[in-house]
Each structure stands twice: as structure tokens, then as C-alpha cells.
């Protein structure tokens, strides 16, 4: 686009928020000593009476938002994913238990790069999806973030949107926001050998993995989950019926994350499929460039394609009468050394 660098997800969020706030005077914004980092400072300059910085007190920010929501406002709380952990009790007791329409925006979700191990936002999917009534979303690109914010502000209960730091994919986002169907995934590519269900910015890595697999003659279905809670179980059912093998990809710890949610859904809904989950291992990740951290945690397109091929290969090579389904060793998470 003429050499123009794509906007950051934080910039997209605040631009969308300003546009929505111009149409709805109930919309307000809150952060906890992160107005600059989350770009909410721009919102405050446009709406000085509707932007609040509560200082370095994330729990108070969430409880304050609950109070504003109880009074009829539509608060949006933007805090880095890693620091939203400090407000877990407030999310549960002050927001979710009251079923209040508070929108949690978790900036810098996923691997945070050179900011250090304290800034990786890799636990939010795990702790948010356990909260009853919480709608949890993750955009694959900028326009989807725009749509998800509008969707969140249309809901009668709590919601959360997690998005990464840095520049987006370059997708045009300055378009009227549309309200998404809550819990509905989006199939981006057809395929019958294996279904790759990715969430957030891992959708792009999964898309590239599908291209690598196509060169090997493997037809991979690509699904953009969009919602971690609630899940699109019908989409999973179709993927299981058509492909028999499902791989989840997330930039979150494997324990309790998106892959765990899919595994639970397969059991609860009695969906028969072989499942492999790719994500961040359950250990503290050191700092470094995001691309290098993806290599270290097996989240590159090449690593995703390799895992997918490992699921498909036993089926294709099985002799008549043999069990073609992968053994446990094919399903165990493999983390590069």
C-alpha cells in the first residue's frame, strides 16, 4: 500500500473506539498507567471527560469499569495482557458475577518480543475462558478487531478481546464495523486431509502452513476460530466429519488454552476426531524477537506444516488392514530445543 506501514493493533483499537464513541455517548475508556502504550491517550484527547487513567492499579480499573457499567455506561478497559492477570478476582466477582457489559481489551497478547519474560501475554485465553458468561475473542487482522470491538459493545454481558503488539497484517480497517455472530468461526480454506483451526495472529502462520502443505499434496482446511468462548462446535463437527484430524494453533500456553477448549468440546459433544494442539509450552519464555520465539516454541508456518504432515502421513502410508490413525507419539506436543 504505497510502502505505508500497517497500523498497530493498538492504533486500530483506538481508532475504532473513537468512531464508536462518536455514535454512542455511553462509551468510555479506562486504563491503568498505560494510556500511551494502549494508545488510549488519543481517545482522551478526543473525549477528555470519557477517558480515565486510574494509575498502576489494574484491579481497581476493572472494578471502576464495573461501577460505570452498572450506572449505564459502556466502559472499555485496555490493559496489557500480562498485567490483566492482576485483575482476575475483579473480573470474576465485580464484572462477570454481575453480568455487566464491560469490554476488556488485552493489548500485547501473545509473545511480547524484547520487552522481557514479564511481558509475554500467554495466559489470558486460559484464565478468561473459565469465567462464566465471558465472550472471548481474538482477531486475525485489523478489520476483525474493528468488528470485534463493535460486537463487544453490543453485548449485554462481559467480553474480552486479545490482540498482539506491533503492526497488523495490512488489512484495511477504516470501514464501518459489522456485528459478528457470537461463537461463529470462519472457514478460510477448504481441505479434507486435515483441519487447522487457528486463533488470533496465528491464523496468518497457519495460512502459510497450508500453502506449504499444498506443495506436499496435502489439502489442509483452514479455520479462523475468532471466538475462544463460546466455541463454534458445529464447525468442529464438520471438520471432524470431513477431515478426521484437527490441529489447533494458538499463541497462548497449552494448559487450559484454546486447544484445551477444543479438546473439551470434542469430548462433551461426542465428536470423533484426532486432535493435536500447538501452542506455547507451559514454561516461562525468555525475551527475544517474536520470529525467534516462534521458532523456539514451534509456532512458525514451517513447524505447523510439519506437525500437520505428521498427522496425515500415517493415514496415507497405512497398509490395508492397518489402523491408520496416529499413535500417541504423533499427538504429543514437540517443542524445539
mmCIF file of C-alpha atoms in Angstrom:
data_model
loop_
_atom_site.group_PDB
_atom_site.id
_atom_site.type_symbol
_atom_site.label_atom_id
_atom_site.label_comp_id
_atom_site.label_asym_id
_atom_site.label_seq_id
_atom_site.Cartn_x
_atom_site.Cartn_y
_atom_site.Cartn_z
ATOM 1 C CA UNK A 1 0.000 0.000 0.000
ATOM 2 C CA UNK A 2 2.468 2.564 -1.247
ATOM 3 C CA UNK A 3 5.064 1.498 1.297
ATOM 4 C CA UNK A 4 2.866 2.607 4.207
ATOM 5 C CA UNK A 5 3.494 0.579 7.325
ATOM 6 C CA UNK A 6 0.347 -1.088 8.664
ATOM 7 C CA UNK A 7 -1.117 0.428 11.801
ATOM 8 C CA UNK A 8 -0.501 -1.322 15.093
ATOM 9 C CA UNK A 9 -3.374 -3.221 16.656
ATOM 10 C CA UNK A 10 -3.366 -0.656 19.473
ATOM 11 C CA UNK A 11 -3.853 2.134 16.931
ATOM 12 C CA UNK A 12 -6.635 0.200 15.215
ATOM 13 C CA UNK A 13 -8.353 -0.314 18.559
ATOM 14 C CA UNK A 14 -8.347 3.360 19.485
ATOM 15 C CA UNK A 15 -9.432 4.495 16.014
ATOM 16 C CA UNK A 16 -12.352 2.073 16.162
ATOM 17 C CA UNK A 17 -13.179 3.098 19.709
ATOM 18 C CA UNK A 18 -13.261 6.798 18.778
ATOM 19 C CA UNK A 19 -15.548 6.077 15.832
ATOM 20 C CA UNK A 20 -17.927 4.087 18.031
ATOM 21 C CA UNK A 21 -17.814 6.662 20.832
ATOM 22 C CA UNK A 22 -18.826 9.402 18.411
ATOM 23 C CA UNK A 23 -22.052 7.491 17.817
ATOM 24 C CA UNK A 24 -22.679 6.420 21.416
ATOM 25 C CA UNK A 25 -22.044 8.835 24.266
ATOM 26 C CA UNK A 26 -22.135 5.982 26.787
ATOM 27 C CA UNK A 27 -18.805 4.623 25.525
ATOM 28 C CA UNK A 28 -15.850 5.466 27.755
ATOM 29 C CA UNK A 29 -12.297 4.185 28.187
ATOM 30 C CA UNK A 30 -10.171 3.170 31.173
ATOM 31 C CA UNK A 31 -6.554 2.125 31.583
ATOM 32 C CA UNK A 32 -4.059 1.653 34.384
ATOM 33 C CA UNK A 33 -0.998 3.846 33.732
ATOM 34 C CA UNK A 34 -0.928 2.618 30.106
ATOM 35 C CA UNK A 35 -2.634 5.385 28.151
ATOM 36 C CA UNK A 36 0.394 5.802 25.899
ATOM 37 C CA UNK A 37 1.087 2.119 25.353
ATOM 38 C CA UNK A 38 -2.532 1.253 24.604
ATOM 39 C CA UNK A 39 -2.994 4.439 22.501
ATOM 40 C CA UNK A 40 -5.924 5.470 24.699
ATOM 41 C CA UNK A 41 -4.242 8.843 25.058
ATOM 42 C CA UNK A 42 -5.666 9.646 21.612
ATOM 43 C CA UNK A 43 -9.131 8.745 22.852
ATOM 44 C CA UNK A 44 -8.603 11.005 25.869
ATOM 45 C CA UNK A 45 -7.641 13.916 23.647
ATOM 46 C CA UNK A 46 -10.876 13.468 21.681
ATOM 47 C CA UNK A 47 -13.082 12.736 24.719
ATOM 48 C CA UNK A 48 -11.308 14.135 27.827
ATOM 49 C CA UNK A 49 -14.370 13.584 30.044
ATOM 50 C CA UNK A 50 -14.747 9.960 28.997
ATOM 51 C CA UNK A 51 -11.199 8.656 29.458
ATOM 52 C CA UNK A 52 -9.841 7.608 32.847
ATOM 53 C CA UNK A 53 -6.352 6.617 33.949
ATOM 54 C CA UNK A 54 -6.572 5.056 37.413
ATOM 55 C CA UNK A 55 -2.816 4.672 37.813
ATOM 56 C CA UNK A 56 -0.943 1.432 38.337
ATOM 57 C CA UNK A 57 -3.961 -0.374 39.772
ATOM 58 C CA UNK A 58 -5.346 -2.884 37.288
ATOM 59 C CA UNK A 59 -7.819 -4.427 39.722
ATOM 60 C CA UNK A 60 -9.268 -1.016 40.504
ATOM 61 C CA UNK A 61 -9.548 -0.243 36.773
ATOM 62 C CA UNK A 62 -11.765 -3.287 36.268
ATOM 63 C CA UNK A 63 -13.876 -2.632 39.359
ATOM 64 C CA UNK A 64 -14.246 1.021 38.357
ATOM 65 C CA UNK A 65 -15.425 -0.147 34.938
ATOM 66 C CA UNK A 66 -17.964 -2.402 36.642
ATOM 67 C CA UNK A 67 -19.322 0.578 38.539
ATOM 68 C CA UNK A 68 -19.615 2.647 35.375
ATOM 69 C CA UNK A 69 -21.363 -0.228 33.593
ATOM 70 C CA UNK A 70 -23.800 -0.609 36.490
ATOM 71 C CA UNK A 71 -24.582 3.083 36.015
ATOM 72 C CA UNK A 72 -25.479 2.592 32.375
ATOM 73 C CA UNK A 73 -22.191 3.411 30.621
ATOM 74 C CA UNK A 74 -20.273 1.151 28.214
ATOM 75 C CA UNK A 75 -16.693 1.047 29.538
ATOM 76 C CA UNK A 76 -13.757 -0.336 27.585
ATOM 77 C CA UNK A 77 -10.733 -1.314 29.703
ATOM 78 C CA UNK A 78 -7.441 -1.504 27.796
ATOM 79 C CA UNK A 79 -4.580 -3.112 29.719
ATOM 80 C CA UNK A 80 -1.624 -5.234 28.664
ATOM 81 C CA UNK A 81 -2.476 -8.922 28.751
ATOM 82 C CA UNK A 82 0.231 -9.770 31.263
ATOM 83 C CA UNK A 83 -0.994 -7.106 33.700
ATOM 84 C CA UNK A 84 -4.655 -8.019 33.352
ATOM 85 C CA UNK A 85 -3.687 -11.073 35.402
ATOM 86 C CA UNK A 86 -3.600 -8.774 38.430
ATOM 87 C CA UNK A 87 -7.306 -8.098 37.986
ATOM 88 C CA UNK A 88 -8.567 -11.671 37.769
ATOM 89 C CA UNK A 89 -10.514 -11.515 41.016
ATOM 90 C CA UNK A 90 -12.132 -8.231 39.959
ATOM 91 C CA UNK A 91 -13.073 -9.708 36.571
ATOM 92 C CA UNK A 92 -14.776 -12.656 38.239
ATOM 93 C CA UNK A 93 -16.521 -11.000 41.190
ATOM 94 C CA UNK A 94 -17.132 -7.417 40.121
ATOM 95 C CA UNK A 95 -17.850 -7.869 36.402
ATOM 96 C CA UNK A 96 -18.815 -11.413 35.453
ATOM 97 C CA UNK A 97 -20.822 -12.312 38.548
ATOM 98 C CA UNK A 98 -22.907 -9.181 37.975
ATOM 99 C CA UNK A 99 -23.113 -9.901 34.219
ATOM 100 C CA UNK A 100 -22.056 -6.337 33.483
ATOM 101 C CA UNK A 101 -21.256 -5.169 29.929
ATOM 102 C CA UNK A 102 -17.580 -4.382 30.454
ATOM 103 C CA UNK A 103 -15.237 -4.799 27.478
ATOM 104 C CA UNK A 104 -11.735 -5.989 28.373
ATOM 105 C CA UNK A 105 -9.106 -5.207 25.728
ATOM 106 C CA UNK A 106 -5.922 -7.179 26.303
ATOM 107 C CA UNK A 107 -3.122 -5.410 24.474
ATOM 108 C CA UNK A 108 0.204 -7.135 23.743
ATOM 109 C CA UNK A 109 -1.326 -10.603 23.896
ATOM 110 C CA UNK A 110 0.882 -13.493 22.842
ATOM 111 C CA UNK A 111 4.662 -13.468 22.812
ATOM 112 C CA UNK A 112 5.798 -9.931 23.544
ATOM 113 C CA UNK A 113 9.245 -9.962 21.990
ATOM 114 C CA UNK A 114 12.063 -7.927 23.518
ATOM 115 C CA UNK A 115 10.027 -6.457 26.392
ATOM 116 C CA UNK A 116 11.145 -9.359 28.564
ATOM 117 C CA UNK A 117 9.602 -12.526 30.008
ATOM 118 C CA UNK A 118 7.309 -10.476 32.261
ATOM 119 C CA UNK A 119 5.516 -9.019 29.227
ATOM 120 C CA UNK A 120 4.514 -12.161 27.370
ATOM 121 C CA UNK A 121 0.718 -12.298 27.339
ATOM 122 C CA UNK A 122 0.351 -16.050 27.041
ATOM 123 C CA UNK A 123 -2.032 -16.896 29.875
ATOM 124 C CA UNK A 124 -5.120 -14.814 29.068
ATOM 125 C CA UNK A 125 -7.012 -17.368 26.987
ATOM 126 C CA UNK A 126 -6.591 -19.863 29.807
ATOM 127 C CA UNK A 127 -7.822 -17.632 32.607
ATOM 128 C CA UNK A 128 -10.520 -15.776 30.700
ATOM 129 C CA UNK A 129 -12.326 -18.715 29.117
ATOM 130 C CA UNK A 130 -13.018 -20.188 32.563
ATOM 131 C CA UNK A 131 -15.113 -17.157 33.572
ATOM 132 C CA UNK A 132 -18.852 -17.911 33.178
ATOM 133 C CA UNK A 133 -20.580 -15.733 30.597
ATOM 134 C CA UNK A 134 -17.365 -14.182 29.289
ATOM 135 C CA UNK A 135 -17.202 -13.869 25.491
ATOM 136 C CA UNK A 136 -13.543 -14.197 24.455
ATOM 137 C CA UNK A 137 -12.375 -13.070 21.010
ATOM 138 C CA UNK A 138 -9.087 -12.760 19.106
ATOM 139 C CA UNK A 139 -8.822 -11.043 15.709
ATOM 140 C CA UNK A 140 -6.856 -12.466 12.805
ATOM 141 C CA UNK A 141 -6.367 -8.995 11.297
ATOM 142 C CA UNK A 142 -7.146 -5.337 11.803
ATOM 143 C CA UNK A 143 -10.634 -5.230 10.316
ATOM 144 C CA UNK A 144 -11.656 -8.107 12.521
ATOM 145 C CA UNK A 145 -10.513 -6.167 15.586
ATOM 146 C CA UNK A 146 -12.741 -3.325 14.418
ATOM 147 C CA UNK A 147 -15.681 -5.736 14.121
ATOM 148 C CA UNK A 148 -14.965 -7.409 17.441
ATOM 149 C CA UNK A 149 -14.966 -4.124 19.340
ATOM 150 C CA UNK A 150 -18.328 -3.204 17.841
ATOM 151 C CA UNK A 151 -19.609 -6.691 18.671
ATOM 152 C CA UNK A 152 -18.371 -6.451 22.263
ATOM 153 C CA UNK A 153 -20.089 -3.098 22.776
ATOM 154 C CA UNK A 154 -23.356 -4.569 21.512
ATOM 155 C CA UNK A 155 -23.439 -7.324 24.130
ATOM 156 C CA UNK A 156 -25.386 -7.307 27.388
ATOM 157 C CA UNK A 157 -22.617 -9.031 29.349
ATOM 158 C CA UNK A 158 -18.824 -9.103 29.726
ATOM 159 C CA UNK A 159 -16.427 -9.689 26.859
ATOM 160 C CA UNK A 160 -12.712 -9.721 26.176
ATOM 161 C CA UNK A 161 -10.648 -9.097 23.047
ATOM 162 C CA UNK A 162 -6.979 -10.068 22.964
ATOM 163 C CA UNK A 163 -4.647 -8.715 20.298
ATOM 164 C CA UNK A 164 -0.860 -8.589 19.812
ATOM 165 C CA UNK A 165 1.643 -5.764 19.899
ATOM 166 C CA UNK A 166 3.191 -4.326 16.792
ATOM 167 C CA UNK A 167 1.949 -3.784 13.277
ATOM 168 C CA UNK A 168 -1.049 -5.574 11.857
ATOM 169 C CA UNK A 169 -1.272 -7.504 8.616
ATOM 170 C CA UNK A 170 -2.090 -4.521 6.414
ATOM 171 C CA UNK A 171 -5.802 -5.287 6.015
ATOM 172 C CA UNK A 172 -7.853 -2.122 5.562
ATOM 173 C CA UNK A 173 -9.778 -1.432 8.734
ATOM 174 C CA UNK A 174 -11.243 2.018 8.161
ATOM 175 C CA UNK A 175 -14.579 0.580 7.176
ATOM 176 C CA UNK A 176 -17.919 0.518 9.006
ATOM 177 C CA UNK A 177 -17.784 -2.108 11.730
ATOM 178 C CA UNK A 178 -20.119 -5.080 11.490
ATOM 179 C CA UNK A 179 -21.552 -7.088 14.354
ATOM 180 C CA UNK A 180 -20.271 -10.661 14.356
ATOM 181 C CA UNK A 181 -22.370 -13.670 15.241
ATOM 182 C CA UNK A 182 -21.069 -14.626 18.679
ATOM 183 C CA UNK A 183 -19.362 -18.011 18.653
ATOM 184 C CA UNK A 184 -19.155 -18.323 14.876
ATOM 185 C CA UNK A 185 -15.850 -19.337 13.296
ATOM 186 C CA UNK A 186 -14.816 -18.530 9.733
ATOM 187 C CA UNK A 187 -13.594 -21.138 7.261
ATOM 188 C CA UNK A 188 -10.924 -19.599 5.061
ATOM 189 C CA UNK A 189 -9.759 -22.575 3.045
ATOM 190 C CA UNK A 190 -11.253 -25.905 2.032
ATOM 191 C CA UNK A 191 -9.418 -29.180 2.618
ATOM 192 C CA UNK A 192 -10.138 -32.784 3.561
ATOM 193 C CA UNK A 193 -6.816 -34.169 4.800
ATOM 194 C CA UNK A 194 -6.503 -32.138 7.997
ATOM 195 C CA UNK A 195 -8.253 -29.120 9.542
ATOM 196 C CA UNK A 196 -6.080 -26.399 11.070
ATOM 197 C CA UNK A 197 -8.085 -24.246 13.473
ATOM 198 C CA UNK A 198 -6.093 -21.173 14.468
ATOM 199 C CA UNK A 199 -6.809 -18.186 16.662
ATOM 200 C CA UNK A 200 -5.556 -14.599 16.551
ATOM 201 C CA UNK A 201 -2.408 -13.778 14.635
ATOM 202 C CA UNK A 202 -1.646 -17.481 14.373
ATOM 203 C CA UNK A 203 -4.234 -17.565 11.568
ATOM 204 C CA UNK A 204 -1.659 -15.990 9.253
ATOM 205 C CA UNK A 205 1.029 -18.502 10.256
ATOM 206 C CA UNK A 206 -1.483 -21.295 9.720
ATOM 207 C CA UNK A 207 -2.390 -19.900 6.291
ATOM 208 C CA UNK A 208 1.249 -20.036 5.249
ATOM 209 C CA UNK A 209 1.476 -23.560 6.652
ATOM 210 C CA UNK A 210 -1.453 -24.568 4.426
ATOM 211 C CA UNK A 211 0.455 -23.287 1.405
ATOM 212 C CA UNK A 212 3.488 -25.355 2.388
ATOM 213 C CA UNK A 213 1.289 -28.412 2.850
ATOM 214 C CA UNK A 214 -0.293 -27.897 -0.573
ATOM 215 C CA UNK A 215 3.155 -28.253 -2.131
ATOM 216 C CA UNK A 216 3.312 -31.698 -0.499
ATOM 217 C CA UNK A 217 -0.070 -32.644 -1.911
ATOM 218 C CA UNK A 218 -1.812 -32.256 1.446
ATOM 219 C CA UNK A 219 -5.153 -30.451 1.412
ATOM 220 C CA UNK A 220 -5.478 -28.554 4.680
ATOM 221 C CA UNK A 221 -8.678 -26.852 5.737
ATOM 222 C CA UNK A 222 -8.074 -23.512 7.449
ATOM 223 C CA UNK A 223 -10.449 -22.151 10.073
ATOM 224 C CA UNK A 224 -10.198 -18.789 11.805
ATOM 225 C CA UNK A 225 -11.747 -19.569 15.190
ATOM 226 C CA UNK A 226 -12.350 -15.906 16.090
ATOM 227 C CA UNK A 227 -14.094 -16.935 19.332
ATOM 228 C CA UNK A 228 -12.419 -18.922 22.097
ATOM 229 C CA UNK A 229 -15.560 -18.700 24.229
ATOM 230 C CA UNK A 230 -18.080 -19.728 23.146
ATOM 231 C CA UNK A 231 -16.674 -22.183 20.611
ATOM 232 C CA UNK A 232 -18.170 -22.988 17.236
ATOM 233 C CA UNK A 233 -18.849 -26.667 17.920
ATOM 234 C CA UNK A 234 -20.689 -27.143 14.625
ATOM 235 C CA UNK A 235 -17.605 -26.002 12.762
ATOM 236 C CA UNK A 236 -15.572 -28.545 14.724
ATOM 237 C CA UNK A 237 -18.134 -31.232 13.960
ATOM 238 C CA UNK A 238 -17.879 -30.535 10.221
ATOM 239 C CA UNK A 239 -14.081 -30.509 10.372
ATOM 240 C CA UNK A 240 -14.071 -33.847 12.191
ATOM 241 C CA UNK A 241 -16.510 -35.413 9.742
ATOM 242 C CA UNK A 242 -14.702 -34.161 6.641
ATOM 243 C CA UNK A 243 -11.063 -34.408 7.758
ATOM 244 C CA UNK A 244 -10.906 -36.685 10.793
ATOM 245 C CA UNK A 245 -7.862 -34.766 12.046
ATOM 246 C CA UNK A 246 -7.822 -31.359 13.721
ATOM 247 C CA UNK A 247 -4.861 -29.200 14.738
ATOM 248 C CA UNK A 248 -5.310 -26.125 16.924
ATOM 249 C CA UNK A 249 -2.791 -23.277 16.837
ATOM 250 C CA UNK A 250 -2.627 -20.567 19.484
ATOM 251 C CA UNK A 251 -0.146 -18.063 20.898
ATOM 252 C CA UNK A 252 -1.099 -18.988 24.448
ATOM 253 C CA UNK A 253 0.084 -21.658 26.849
ATOM 254 C CA UNK A 254 -1.237 -25.093 26.011
ATOM 255 C CA UNK A 255 -2.526 -25.699 29.539
ATOM 256 C CA UNK A 256 -6.143 -24.606 29.658
ATOM 257 C CA UNK A 257 -5.949 -22.626 26.426
ATOM 258 C CA UNK A 258 -7.755 -22.759 23.100
ATOM 259 C CA UNK A 259 -6.606 -26.294 22.312
ATOM 260 C CA UNK A 260 -7.855 -27.447 25.697
ATOM 261 C CA UNK A 261 -11.210 -25.824 24.975
ATOM 262 C CA UNK A 262 -11.437 -27.704 21.669
ATOM 263 C CA UNK A 263 -10.476 -30.977 23.375
ATOM 264 C CA UNK A 264 -13.200 -30.461 25.970
ATOM 265 C CA UNK A 265 -15.728 -29.689 23.240
ATOM 266 C CA UNK A 266 -14.867 -32.850 21.308
ATOM 267 C CA UNK A 267 -15.495 -34.917 24.429
ATOM 268 C CA UNK A 268 -18.642 -33.069 25.523
ATOM 269 C CA UNK A 269 -20.191 -33.053 22.048
ATOM 270 C CA UNK A 270 -19.031 -36.628 21.351
ATOM 271 C CA UNK A 271 -17.174 -35.554 18.218
ATOM 272 C CA UNK A 272 -14.814 -38.222 16.931
ATOM 273 C CA UNK A 273 -11.526 -36.743 15.692
ATOM 274 C CA UNK A 274 -7.779 -36.987 16.215
ATOM 275 C CA UNK A 275 -6.599 -33.763 17.845
ATOM 276 C CA UNK A 276 -3.160 -32.176 18.055
ATOM 277 C CA UNK A 277 -2.600 -28.856 19.849
ATOM 278 C CA UNK A 278 0.159 -26.393 19.025
ATOM 279 C CA UNK A 279 0.882 -23.538 21.410
ATOM 280 C CA UNK A 280 3.328 -22.089 23.886
ATOM 281 C CA UNK A 281 4.783 -24.729 26.235
ATOM 282 C CA UNK A 282 3.979 -24.449 29.907
ATOM 283 C CA UNK A 283 7.175 -22.701 30.881
ATOM 284 C CA UNK A 284 8.354 -19.122 31.169
ATOM 285 C CA UNK A 285 9.652 -17.923 27.808
ATOM 286 C CA UNK A 286 12.698 -15.654 27.657
ATOM 287 C CA UNK A 287 12.684 -12.384 25.736
ATOM 288 C CA UNK A 288 13.721 -12.091 22.128
ATOM 289 C CA UNK A 289 12.455 -11.199 18.675
ATOM 290 C CA UNK A 290 8.995 -12.636 18.081
ATOM 291 C CA UNK A 291 10.134 -14.547 14.979
ATOM 292 C CA UNK A 292 12.868 -16.252 17.012
ATOM 293 C CA UNK A 293 10.420 -17.050 19.815
ATOM 294 C CA UNK A 294 8.041 -18.610 17.289
ATOM 295 C CA UNK A 295 10.882 -20.846 16.168
ATOM 296 C CA UNK A 296 11.658 -21.787 19.760
ATOM 297 C CA UNK A 297 8.054 -22.665 20.531
ATOM 298 C CA UNK A 298 7.109 -24.368 17.260
ATOM 299 C CA UNK A 299 4.730 -21.665 16.028
ATOM 300 C CA UNK A 300 6.318 -20.907 12.650
ATOM 301 C CA UNK A 301 4.465 -21.832 9.451
ATOM 302 C CA UNK A 302 7.122 -24.483 8.786
ATOM 303 C CA UNK A 303 6.684 -26.083 12.205
ATOM 304 C CA UNK A 304 2.895 -26.035 11.908
ATOM 305 C CA UNK A 305 3.092 -27.669 8.474
ATOM 306 C CA UNK A 306 5.434 -30.337 9.833
ATOM 307 C CA UNK A 307 3.018 -31.213 12.642
ATOM 308 C CA UNK A 308 0.114 -31.363 10.205
ATOM 309 C CA UNK A 309 2.024 -33.599 7.810
ATOM 310 C CA UNK A 310 2.844 -35.912 10.722
ATOM 311 C CA UNK A 311 -0.886 -36.402 11.304
ATOM 312 C CA UNK A 312 -1.675 -37.077 7.661
ATOM 313 C CA UNK A 313 1.330 -39.257 6.760
ATOM 314 C CA UNK A 314 0.384 -42.353 8.839
ATOM 315 C CA UNK A 315 -3.052 -42.409 7.204
ATOM 316 C CA UNK A 316 -1.657 -42.246 3.693
ATOM 317 C CA UNK A 317 1.026 -44.849 4.318
ATOM 318 C CA UNK A 318 -1.163 -47.363 6.152
ATOM 319 C CA UNK A 319 -1.366 -50.805 4.563
ATOM 320 C CA UNK A 320 -4.760 -52.491 4.127
ATOM 321 C CA UNK A 321 -5.954 -53.778 7.493
ATOM 322 C CA UNK A 322 -3.681 -51.480 9.497
ATOM 323 C CA UNK A 323 -5.015 -48.877 11.905
ATOM 324 C CA UNK A 324 -4.362 -45.629 10.019
ATOM 325 C CA UNK A 325 -4.889 -43.294 12.959
ATOM 326 C CA UNK A 326 -1.797 -41.718 14.532
ATOM 327 C CA UNK A 327 -0.379 -43.135 17.722
ATOM 328 C CA UNK A 328 0.137 -41.071 20.847
ATOM 329 C CA UNK A 329 3.637 -40.061 19.833
ATOM 330 C CA UNK A 330 2.219 -38.119 16.906
ATOM 331 C CA UNK A 331 -0.017 -36.145 19.220
ATOM 332 C CA UNK A 332 2.473 -35.226 21.920
ATOM 333 C CA UNK A 333 3.478 -31.552 21.818
ATOM 334 C CA UNK A 334 7.001 -31.204 20.475
ATOM 335 C CA UNK A 335 8.989 -28.154 21.480
ATOM 336 C CA UNK A 336 12.222 -27.475 19.599
ATOM 337 C CA UNK A 337 15.278 -27.467 21.786
#
